[in-house]
PDB file of C-alpha atoms and ligand atoms in Angstrom:
ATOM      1  CA  MET A  26     -21.171  -1.455  -2.091  1.00  0.00           C
ATOM      2  CA  LYS A  27     -20.232   1.911  -0.894  1.00  0.00           C
ATOM      3  CA  THR A  28     -16.626   1.658   0.136  1.00  0.00           C
ATOM      4  CA  ASP A  29     -16.098   5.569   0.700  1.00  0.00           C
ATOM      5  CA  ARG A  30     -15.719   5.789   4.230  1.00  0.00           C
ATOM      6  CA  VAL A  31     -13.756   3.806   6.794  1.00  0.00           C
ATOM      7  CA  LEU A  32     -13.666   3.118  10.504  1.00  0.00           C
ATOM      8  CA  VAL A  33     -10.012   2.585  12.148  1.00  0.00           C
ATOM      9  CA  ILE A  34      -9.662   0.692  15.217  1.00  0.00           C
ATOM     10  CA  LEU A  35      -7.037   2.937  17.032  1.00  0.00           C
ATOM     11  CA  SER A  36      -5.109   1.925  20.106  1.00  0.00           C
ATOM     12  CA  GLY A  37      -2.578   4.658  19.764  1.00  0.00           C
ATOM     13  CA  GLY A  38       0.252   2.120  18.845  1.00  0.00           C
ATOM     14  CA  GLN A  39       2.692   1.945  15.819  1.00  0.00           C
ATOM     15  CA  ASP A  40       0.452  -0.466  13.795  1.00  0.00           C
ATOM     16  CA  SER A  41      -2.875   1.173  14.361  1.00  0.00           C
ATOM     17  CA  THR A  42      -1.603   4.708  13.790  1.00  0.00           C
ATOM     18  CA  THR A  43       0.076   3.614  10.625  1.00  0.00           C
ATOM     19  CA  CYS A  44      -3.405   2.318   9.510  1.00  0.00           C
ATOM     20  CA  LEU A  45      -4.847   5.701  10.498  1.00  0.00           C
ATOM     21  CA  ALA A  46      -2.358   7.255   8.322  1.00  0.00           C
ATOM     22  CA  LYS A  47      -2.952   5.026   5.535  1.00  0.00           C
ATOM     23  CA  ALA A  48      -6.770   5.298   5.843  1.00  0.00           C
ATOM     24  CA  CYS A  49      -6.320   9.210   5.654  1.00  0.00           C
ATOM     25  CA  ARG A  50      -4.479   8.960   2.336  1.00  0.00           C
ATOM     26  CA  ASP A  51      -6.476   6.423   0.742  1.00  0.00           C
ATOM     27  CA  TYR A  52     -10.102   7.556   1.823  1.00  0.00           C
ATOM     28  CA  GLY A  53      -9.408  11.386   2.557  1.00  0.00           C
ATOM     29  CA  THR A  54      -9.360  12.563   6.217  1.00  0.00           C
ATOM     30  CA  GLU A  55     -12.891  13.559   6.325  1.00  0.00           C
ATOM     31  CA  ASN A  56     -13.957  10.276   5.480  1.00  0.00           C
ATOM     32  CA  VAL A  57     -12.211   8.443   8.252  1.00  0.00           C
ATOM     33  CA  SER A  58     -13.522   7.805  11.575  1.00  0.00           C
ATOM     34  CA  ALA A  59     -11.667   6.151  14.599  1.00  0.00           C
ATOM     35  CA  ILE A  60     -12.734   4.038  17.452  1.00  0.00           C
ATOM     36  CA  THR A  61     -10.703   3.288  20.731  1.00  0.00           C
ATOM     37  CA  PHE A  62     -11.193   0.927  23.547  1.00  0.00           C
ATOM     38  CA  PHE A  63     -10.415   1.237  27.105  1.00  0.00           C
ATOM     39  CA  TYR A  64     -10.487  -2.058  28.613  1.00  0.00           C
ATOM     40  CA  GLY A  65      -8.483  -1.748  31.918  1.00  0.00           C
ATOM     41  CA  GLN A  66      -5.157  -2.219  30.136  1.00  0.00           C
ATOM     42  CA  ARG A  67      -1.992  -1.228  31.823  1.00  0.00           C
ATOM     43  CA  HIS A  68      -2.027   2.315  30.777  1.00  0.00           C
ATOM     44  CA  SER A  69      -5.069   4.309  30.379  1.00  0.00           C
ATOM     45  CA  LEU A  70      -2.486   6.574  28.748  1.00  0.00           C
ATOM     46  CA  GLU A  71      -3.204   4.659  25.582  1.00  0.00           C
ATOM     47  CA  VAL A  72      -6.520   6.386  25.218  1.00  0.00           C
ATOM     48  CA  GLU A  73      -4.987  10.034  25.644  1.00  0.00           C
ATOM     49  CA  VAL A  74      -2.376   8.938  23.120  1.00  0.00           C
ATOM     50  CA  ALA A  75      -5.036   7.857  20.709  1.00  0.00           C
ATOM     51  CA  GLU A  76      -7.095  10.890  21.209  1.00  0.00           C
ATOM     52  CA  ARG A  77      -4.018  13.213  20.755  1.00  0.00           C
ATOM     53  CA  LEU A  78      -3.002  11.259  17.609  1.00  0.00           C
ATOM     54  CA  ALA A  79      -6.739  11.449  16.375  1.00  0.00           C
ATOM     55  CA  ARG A  80      -6.633  15.130  16.870  1.00  0.00           C
ATOM     56  CA  HIS A  81      -3.225  15.555  15.034  1.00  0.00           C
ATOM     57  CA  PHE A  82      -4.733  13.615  11.678  1.00  0.00           C
ATOM     58  CA  GLY A  83      -7.709  15.928  11.981  1.00  0.00           C
ATOM     59  CA  ILE A  84     -10.370  12.933  12.696  1.00  0.00           C
ATOM     60  CA  ALA A  85     -13.530  14.760  13.624  1.00  0.00           C
ATOM     61  CA  ASP A  86     -15.300  11.548  14.666  1.00  0.00           C
ATOM     62  CA  HIS A  87     -13.409   9.638  17.040  1.00  0.00           C
ATOM     63  CA  LYS A  88     -15.449   7.379  19.630  1.00  0.00           C
ATOM     64  CA  VAL A  89     -13.882   6.118  22.770  1.00  0.00           C
ATOM     65  CA  VAL A  90     -15.739   2.989  24.233  1.00  0.00           C
ATOM     66  CA  SER A  91     -15.217   1.673  27.685  1.00  0.00           C
ATOM     67  CA  LEU A  92     -15.087  -1.863  28.189  1.00  0.00           C
ATOM     68  CA  ASP A  93     -13.930  -1.829  31.809  1.00  0.00           C
ATOM     69  CA  TRP A  94     -15.748  -4.975  32.909  1.00  0.00           C
ATOM     70  CA  TYR A  95     -13.366  -6.885  30.684  1.00  0.00           C
ATOM     71  CA  ALA A  96     -10.587  -7.245  33.154  1.00  0.00           C
ATOM     72  CA  SER A  97     -13.096  -9.155  35.502  1.00  0.00           C
ATOM     73  CA  LEU A  98     -13.745 -11.670  33.037  1.00  0.00           C
ATOM     74  CA  THR A  99     -10.059 -12.792  32.170  1.00  0.00           C
ATOM     75  CA  THR A 100      -6.799 -13.234  33.513  1.00  0.00           C
ATOM     76  CA  ASN A 101      -3.942 -11.732  31.786  1.00  0.00           C
ATOM     77  CA  ALA A 102      -0.979  -9.576  32.415  1.00  0.00           C
ATOM     78  CA  LEU A 103      -2.146  -6.634  30.411  1.00  0.00           C
ATOM     79  CA  LEU A 104      -5.296  -6.353  32.461  1.00  0.00           C
ATOM     80  CA  ASN A 105      -3.936  -7.664  35.838  1.00  0.00           C
ATOM     81  CA  HIS A 106      -1.306  -5.235  37.170  1.00  0.00           C
ATOM     82  CA  THR A 107       0.299  -7.261  39.505  1.00  0.00           C
ATOM     83  CA  GLN A 108       1.166 -10.255  37.107  1.00  0.00           C
ATOM     84  CA  PRO A 109       4.469  -9.894  35.313  1.00  0.00           C
ATOM     85  CA  ILE A 110       4.770  -9.903  31.440  1.00  0.00           C
ATOM     86  CA  GLY A 111       6.184 -12.570  29.849  1.00  0.00           C
ATOM     87  CA  LYS A 112       5.533 -16.303  28.701  1.00  0.00           C
ATOM     88  CA  ASP A 113       4.547 -18.747  31.179  1.00  0.00           C
ATOM     89  CA  ALA A 114       6.607 -22.069  31.073  1.00  0.00           C
ATOM     90  CA  GLY A 115       5.020 -24.493  28.588  1.00  0.00           C
ATOM     91  CA  ALA A 116       2.551 -21.797  27.426  1.00  0.00           C
ATOM     92  CA  SER A 117       1.985 -21.578  23.672  1.00  0.00           C
ATOM     93  CA  CYS A 118       0.637 -17.900  23.870  1.00  0.00           C
ATOM     94  CA  PRO A 119       2.434 -14.958  25.600  1.00  0.00           C
ATOM     95  CA  ASN A 120       0.549 -13.973  28.906  1.00  0.00           C
ATOM     96  CA  THR A 121      -0.306 -10.614  27.063  1.00  0.00           C
ATOM     97  CA  VAL A 122      -3.001 -12.315  25.130  1.00  0.00           C
ATOM     98  CA  VAL A 123      -6.638 -11.133  26.092  1.00  0.00           C
ATOM     99  CA  ASP A 124      -8.949 -13.743  25.028  1.00  0.00           C
ATOM    100  CA  GLY A 125     -11.308 -12.563  22.325  1.00  0.00           C
ATOM    101  CA  ARG A 126     -10.020  -9.177  22.206  1.00  0.00           C
ATOM    102  CA  ASN A 127      -9.892  -8.525  18.469  1.00  0.00           C
ATOM    103  CA  LEU A 128     -13.174 -10.555  17.937  1.00  0.00           C
ATOM    104  CA  LEU A 129     -14.755  -8.257  20.683  1.00  0.00           C
ATOM    105  CA  PHE A 130     -13.328  -5.102  19.138  1.00  0.00           C
ATOM    106  CA  LEU A 131     -14.303  -5.890  15.546  1.00  0.00           C
ATOM    107  CA  LEU A 132     -17.845  -6.688  16.748  1.00  0.00           C
ATOM    108  CA  ILE A 133     -18.265  -3.324  18.575  1.00  0.00           C
ATOM    109  CA  ALA A 134     -16.483  -1.518  15.722  1.00  0.00           C
ATOM    110  CA  ALA A 135     -19.216  -3.171  13.239  1.00  0.00           C
ATOM    111  CA  ILE A 136     -21.962  -2.215  15.416  1.00  0.00           C
ATOM    112  CA  HIS A 137     -20.776   1.438  15.283  1.00  0.00           C
ATOM    113  CA  ALA A 138     -19.694   1.610  11.749  1.00  0.00           C
ATOM    114  CA  LYS A 139     -23.205   0.063  10.612  1.00  0.00           C
ATOM    115  CA  SER A 140     -25.041   2.762  12.532  1.00  0.00           C
ATOM    116  CA  LYS A 141     -23.022   5.284  10.610  1.00  0.00           C
ATOM    117  CA  GLY A 142     -23.500   3.404   7.239  1.00  0.00           C
ATOM    118  CA  ILE A 143     -19.953   2.438   6.968  1.00  0.00           C
ATOM    119  CA  HIS A 144     -18.776  -0.576   5.434  1.00  0.00           C
ATOM    120  CA  ASP A 145     -15.133  -0.679   5.634  1.00  0.00           C
ATOM    121  CA  LEU A 146     -13.236  -1.440   9.185  1.00  0.00           C
ATOM    122  CA  MET A 147      -9.697  -1.188   9.401  1.00  0.00           C
ATOM    123  CA  ILE A 148      -7.504  -3.138  12.038  1.00  0.00           C
ATOM    124  CA  GLY A 149      -3.614  -3.233  12.365  1.00  0.00           C
ATOM    125  CA  VAL A 150      -3.085  -6.797  12.912  1.00  0.00           C
ATOM    126  CA  SER A 151      -0.245  -8.801  11.357  1.00  0.00           C
ATOM    127  CA  GLU A 152       0.596 -12.379  11.414  1.00  0.00           C
ATOM    128  CA  THR A 153       3.968 -12.012   9.878  1.00  0.00           C
ATOM    129  CA  ASP A 154       5.779 -11.088  13.271  1.00  0.00           C
ATOM    130  CA  PHE A 155       3.397 -13.738  14.925  1.00  0.00           C
ATOM    131  CA  SER A 156       3.955 -13.718  18.518  1.00  0.00           C
ATOM    132  CA  GLY A 157       1.448 -16.233  19.531  1.00  0.00           C
ATOM    133  CA  TYR A 158      -1.719 -14.135  18.950  1.00  0.00           C
ATOM    134  CA  PRO A 159      -4.418 -16.425  17.550  1.00  0.00           C
ATOM    135  CA  ASP A 160      -6.821 -13.277  17.031  1.00  0.00           C
ATOM    136  CA  CYS A 161      -4.159 -11.432  14.714  1.00  0.00           C
ATOM    137  CA  ARG A 162      -3.949 -14.448  12.034  1.00  0.00           C
ATOM    138  CA  ASP A 163      -5.723 -13.763   8.561  1.00  0.00           C
ATOM    139  CA  VAL A 164      -7.908 -16.952   8.915  1.00  0.00           C
ATOM    140  CA  PHE A 165      -9.725 -15.290  12.018  1.00  0.00           C
ATOM    141  CA  VAL A 166     -10.055 -11.954  10.334  1.00  0.00           C
ATOM    142  CA  LYS A 167     -11.657 -13.801   7.225  1.00  0.00           C
ATOM    143  CA  SER A 168     -13.854 -15.881   9.501  1.00  0.00           C
ATOM    144  CA  CYS A 169     -14.993 -12.750  11.635  1.00  0.00           C
ATOM    145  CA  ASN A 170     -15.796 -10.896   8.337  1.00  0.00           C
ATOM    146  CA  VAL A 171     -18.085 -13.659   7.405  1.00  0.00           C
ATOM    147  CA  THR A 172     -19.625 -13.806  10.838  1.00  0.00           C
ATOM    148  CA  LEU A 173     -20.220 -10.196  11.133  1.00  0.00           C
ATOM    149  CA  ASN A 174     -22.091  -9.924   7.580  1.00  0.00           C
ATOM    150  CA  LEU A 175     -24.217 -12.711   8.741  1.00  0.00           C
ATOM    151  CA  ALA A 176     -25.012 -11.400  12.204  1.00  0.00           C
ATOM    152  CA  MET A 177     -25.818  -7.876  10.769  1.00  0.00           C
ATOM    153  CA  ASP A 178     -26.987  -8.705   7.291  1.00  0.00           C
ATOM    154  CA  TYR A 179     -24.590  -6.174   6.011  1.00  0.00           C
ATOM    155  CA  GLU A 180     -21.557  -6.017   3.954  1.00  0.00           C
ATOM    156  CA  PHE A 181     -18.641  -5.154   6.096  1.00  0.00           C
ATOM    157  CA  ARG A 182     -15.090  -5.389   4.705  1.00  0.00           C
ATOM    158  CA  ILE A 183     -12.411  -5.772   7.035  1.00  0.00           C
ATOM    159  CA  LEU A 184      -9.177  -4.292   6.152  1.00  0.00           C
ATOM    160  CA  THR A 185      -5.695  -5.546   7.435  1.00  0.00           C
ATOM    161  CA  PRO A 186      -3.184  -3.599   5.433  1.00  0.00           C
ATOM    162  CA  LEU A 187      -0.445  -4.664   7.723  1.00  0.00           C
ATOM    163  CA  MET A 188      -1.287  -8.199   7.655  1.00  0.00           C
ATOM    164  CA  ASP A 189       1.696  -9.517   5.291  1.00  0.00           C
ATOM    165  CA  LEU A 190       4.012  -6.916   6.596  1.00  0.00           C
ATOM    166  CA  SER A 191       6.934  -7.374   8.945  1.00  0.00           C
ATOM    167  CA  LYS A 192       7.596  -4.690  11.620  1.00  0.00           C
ATOM    168  CA  ALA A 193      10.396  -3.278   9.288  1.00  0.00           C
ATOM    169  CA  GLU A 194       7.951  -3.077   6.371  1.00  0.00           C
ATOM    170  CA  THR A 195       5.261  -1.352   8.518  1.00  0.00           C
ATOM    171  CA  TRP A 196       8.040   1.190   9.417  1.00  0.00           C
ATOM    172  CA  GLU A 197       8.674   1.753   5.786  1.00  0.00           C
ATOM    173  CA  LEU A 198       4.886   2.209   5.021  1.00  0.00           C
ATOM    174  CA  ALA A 199       4.753   4.862   7.881  1.00  0.00           C
ATOM    175  CA  ASP A 200       7.685   6.540   6.129  1.00  0.00           C
ATOM    176  CA  GLU A 201       6.037   6.412   2.703  1.00  0.00           C
ATOM    177  CA  LEU A 202       2.861   7.928   4.333  1.00  0.00           C
ATOM    178  CA  GLY A 203       5.112  10.816   5.856  1.00  0.00           C
ATOM    179  CA  ALA A 204       4.239   9.667   9.419  1.00  0.00           C
ATOM    180  CA  PHE A 205       7.538   7.976  10.342  1.00  0.00           C
ATOM    181  CA  ASP A 206       8.682  10.703  12.795  1.00  0.00           C
ATOM    182  CA  LEU A 207       5.047  11.083  14.314  1.00  0.00           C
ATOM    183  CA  ILE A 208       4.898   7.407  14.808  1.00  0.00           C
ATOM    184  CA  ARG A 209       8.338   6.900  16.124  1.00  0.00           C
ATOM    185  CA  GLU A 210       7.983   9.735  18.791  1.00  0.00           C
ATOM    186  CA  GLN A 211       4.165   9.940  19.529  1.00  0.00           C
ATOM    187  CA  THR A 212       2.908   6.357  19.551  1.00  0.00           C
ATOM    188  CA  LEU A 213       2.510   4.022  22.434  1.00  0.00           C
ATOM    189  CA  THR A 214       3.434   0.358  21.818  1.00  0.00           C
ATOM    190  CA  CYS A 215       5.387  -0.216  25.148  1.00  0.00           C
ATOM    191  CA  TYR A 216       3.825  -2.442  27.877  1.00  0.00           C
ATOM    192  CA  ASN A 217       5.419  -0.429  30.644  1.00  0.00           C
ATOM    193  CA  GLY A 218       3.838   2.793  29.064  1.00  0.00           C
ATOM    194  CA  ILE A 219       6.495   4.676  27.617  1.00  0.00           C
ATOM    195  CA  ILE A 220       5.714   6.789  24.742  1.00  0.00           C
ATOM    196  CA  GLY A 221       7.888   6.625  21.620  1.00  0.00           C
ATOM    197  CA  SER A 222      11.010   4.453  21.882  1.00  0.00           C
ATOM    198  CA  GLY A 223       9.433   2.893  24.988  1.00  0.00           C
ATOM    199  CA  CYS A 224      11.225   0.993  27.905  1.00  0.00           C
ATOM    200  CA  GLY A 225      13.434  -1.163  25.448  1.00  0.00           C
ATOM    201  CA  GLU A 226      12.774  -4.246  27.726  1.00  0.00           C
ATOM    202  CA  CYS A 227       9.240  -5.621  27.048  1.00  0.00           C
ATOM    203  CA  PRO A 228       8.517  -7.954  24.168  1.00  0.00           C
ATOM    204  CA  SER A 229       6.624  -5.229  22.554  1.00  0.00           C
ATOM    205  CA  CYS A 230       9.363  -2.778  22.494  1.00  0.00           C
ATOM    206  CA  ARG A 231      11.933  -5.420  21.499  1.00  0.00           C
ATOM    207  CA  LEU A 232       9.893  -6.294  18.266  1.00  0.00           C
ATOM    208  CA  ARG A 233       9.343  -2.437  17.293  1.00  0.00           C
ATOM    209  CA  GLU A 234      13.002  -1.761  18.054  1.00  0.00           C
ATOM    210  CA  LYS A 235      14.455  -4.583  15.938  1.00  0.00           C
ATOM    211  CA  GLY A 236      11.757  -3.757  13.040  1.00  0.00           C
ATOM    212  CA  LEU A 237      12.935  -0.128  13.294  1.00  0.00           C
ATOM    213  CA  ARG A 238      16.828  -1.133  13.189  1.00  0.00           C
ATOM    214  CA  GLU A 239      16.181  -3.364  10.116  1.00  0.00           C
ATOM    215  CA  TYR A 240      14.182  -0.708   8.404  1.00  0.00           C
ATOM    216  CA  LEU A 241      16.600   2.236   9.349  1.00  0.00           C
ATOM    217  CA  ALA A 242      19.565  -0.134   7.959  1.00  0.00           C
ATOM    218  CA  ARG A 243      17.809  -0.526   4.820  1.00  0.00           C
ATOM    219  CA  ARG A 244      16.985   3.033   4.222  1.00  0.00           C
ATOM    220  CA  THR A 245      20.454   4.125   4.925  1.00  0.00           C
ATOM    221  CA  LYS A 246      21.760   1.939   2.346  1.00  0.00           C
ATOM    222  CA  GLY A 247      18.982   2.696  -0.064  1.00  0.00           C
ATOM    223  CA  ALA A 248      19.976   6.479   0.421  1.00  0.00           C
ATOM    224  CA  GLY A 249      23.745   5.600  -0.006  1.00  0.00           C
ATOM    225  CA  GLU A 250      23.228   3.663  -3.278  1.00  0.00           C
ATOM    226  CA  ALA A 251      20.975   6.487  -4.826  1.00  0.00           C
ATOM    227  CA  LYS A 252      23.885   8.905  -4.629  1.00  0.00           C
TER     228      LYS A 252
HETATM  229 ZN1   ZN N 302       8.375  -1.389  26.772  1.00  0.00          ZN
END
């Protein structure tokens, strides 16, 4: 199986951008393609941010795919702009879960990858800081990998380098990859569409900030001990 090229699912957030940096190091930038989905999320700014990041890394092949019909099929706070973000009383999942999203993304990414003869797909999901997203779990990704291989009679390999990492460890990985400042300042994770450190209020910002604080505390301590 050829594994010399990779397609990264890039949203422009911390996790997928860390994946992009890792892919560039592991495969060489010229062997990295990226794909971004526009699906009526609160901020189409996400797509602009992803395009800017792809250019920054020198990715020549970056595809943006519109799934603008998605919001008409599902009710969700990310897609329905009048619904407040949060957790509905008694709900097991936050109302920012978009049903089927990663399955759909992986399917479309796989179709695109196969057309280019690419076998490896990379997605920045993690089950460590599990926030109630069922399609971020390892068991889902493994099952999806089997299904895609059967569906297209092709050997895909879905890579999830962040699966077992906490948010703090994801910041550490970004730092090792030399992308810490870029990811801190130029990525968009905030549900309210504020680049970098974000609004500080939404669940996504709080998770990102908590991880960053943990990592920075460890880094400062490590630097102190090294002296
Ligand atoms: Zn926010």
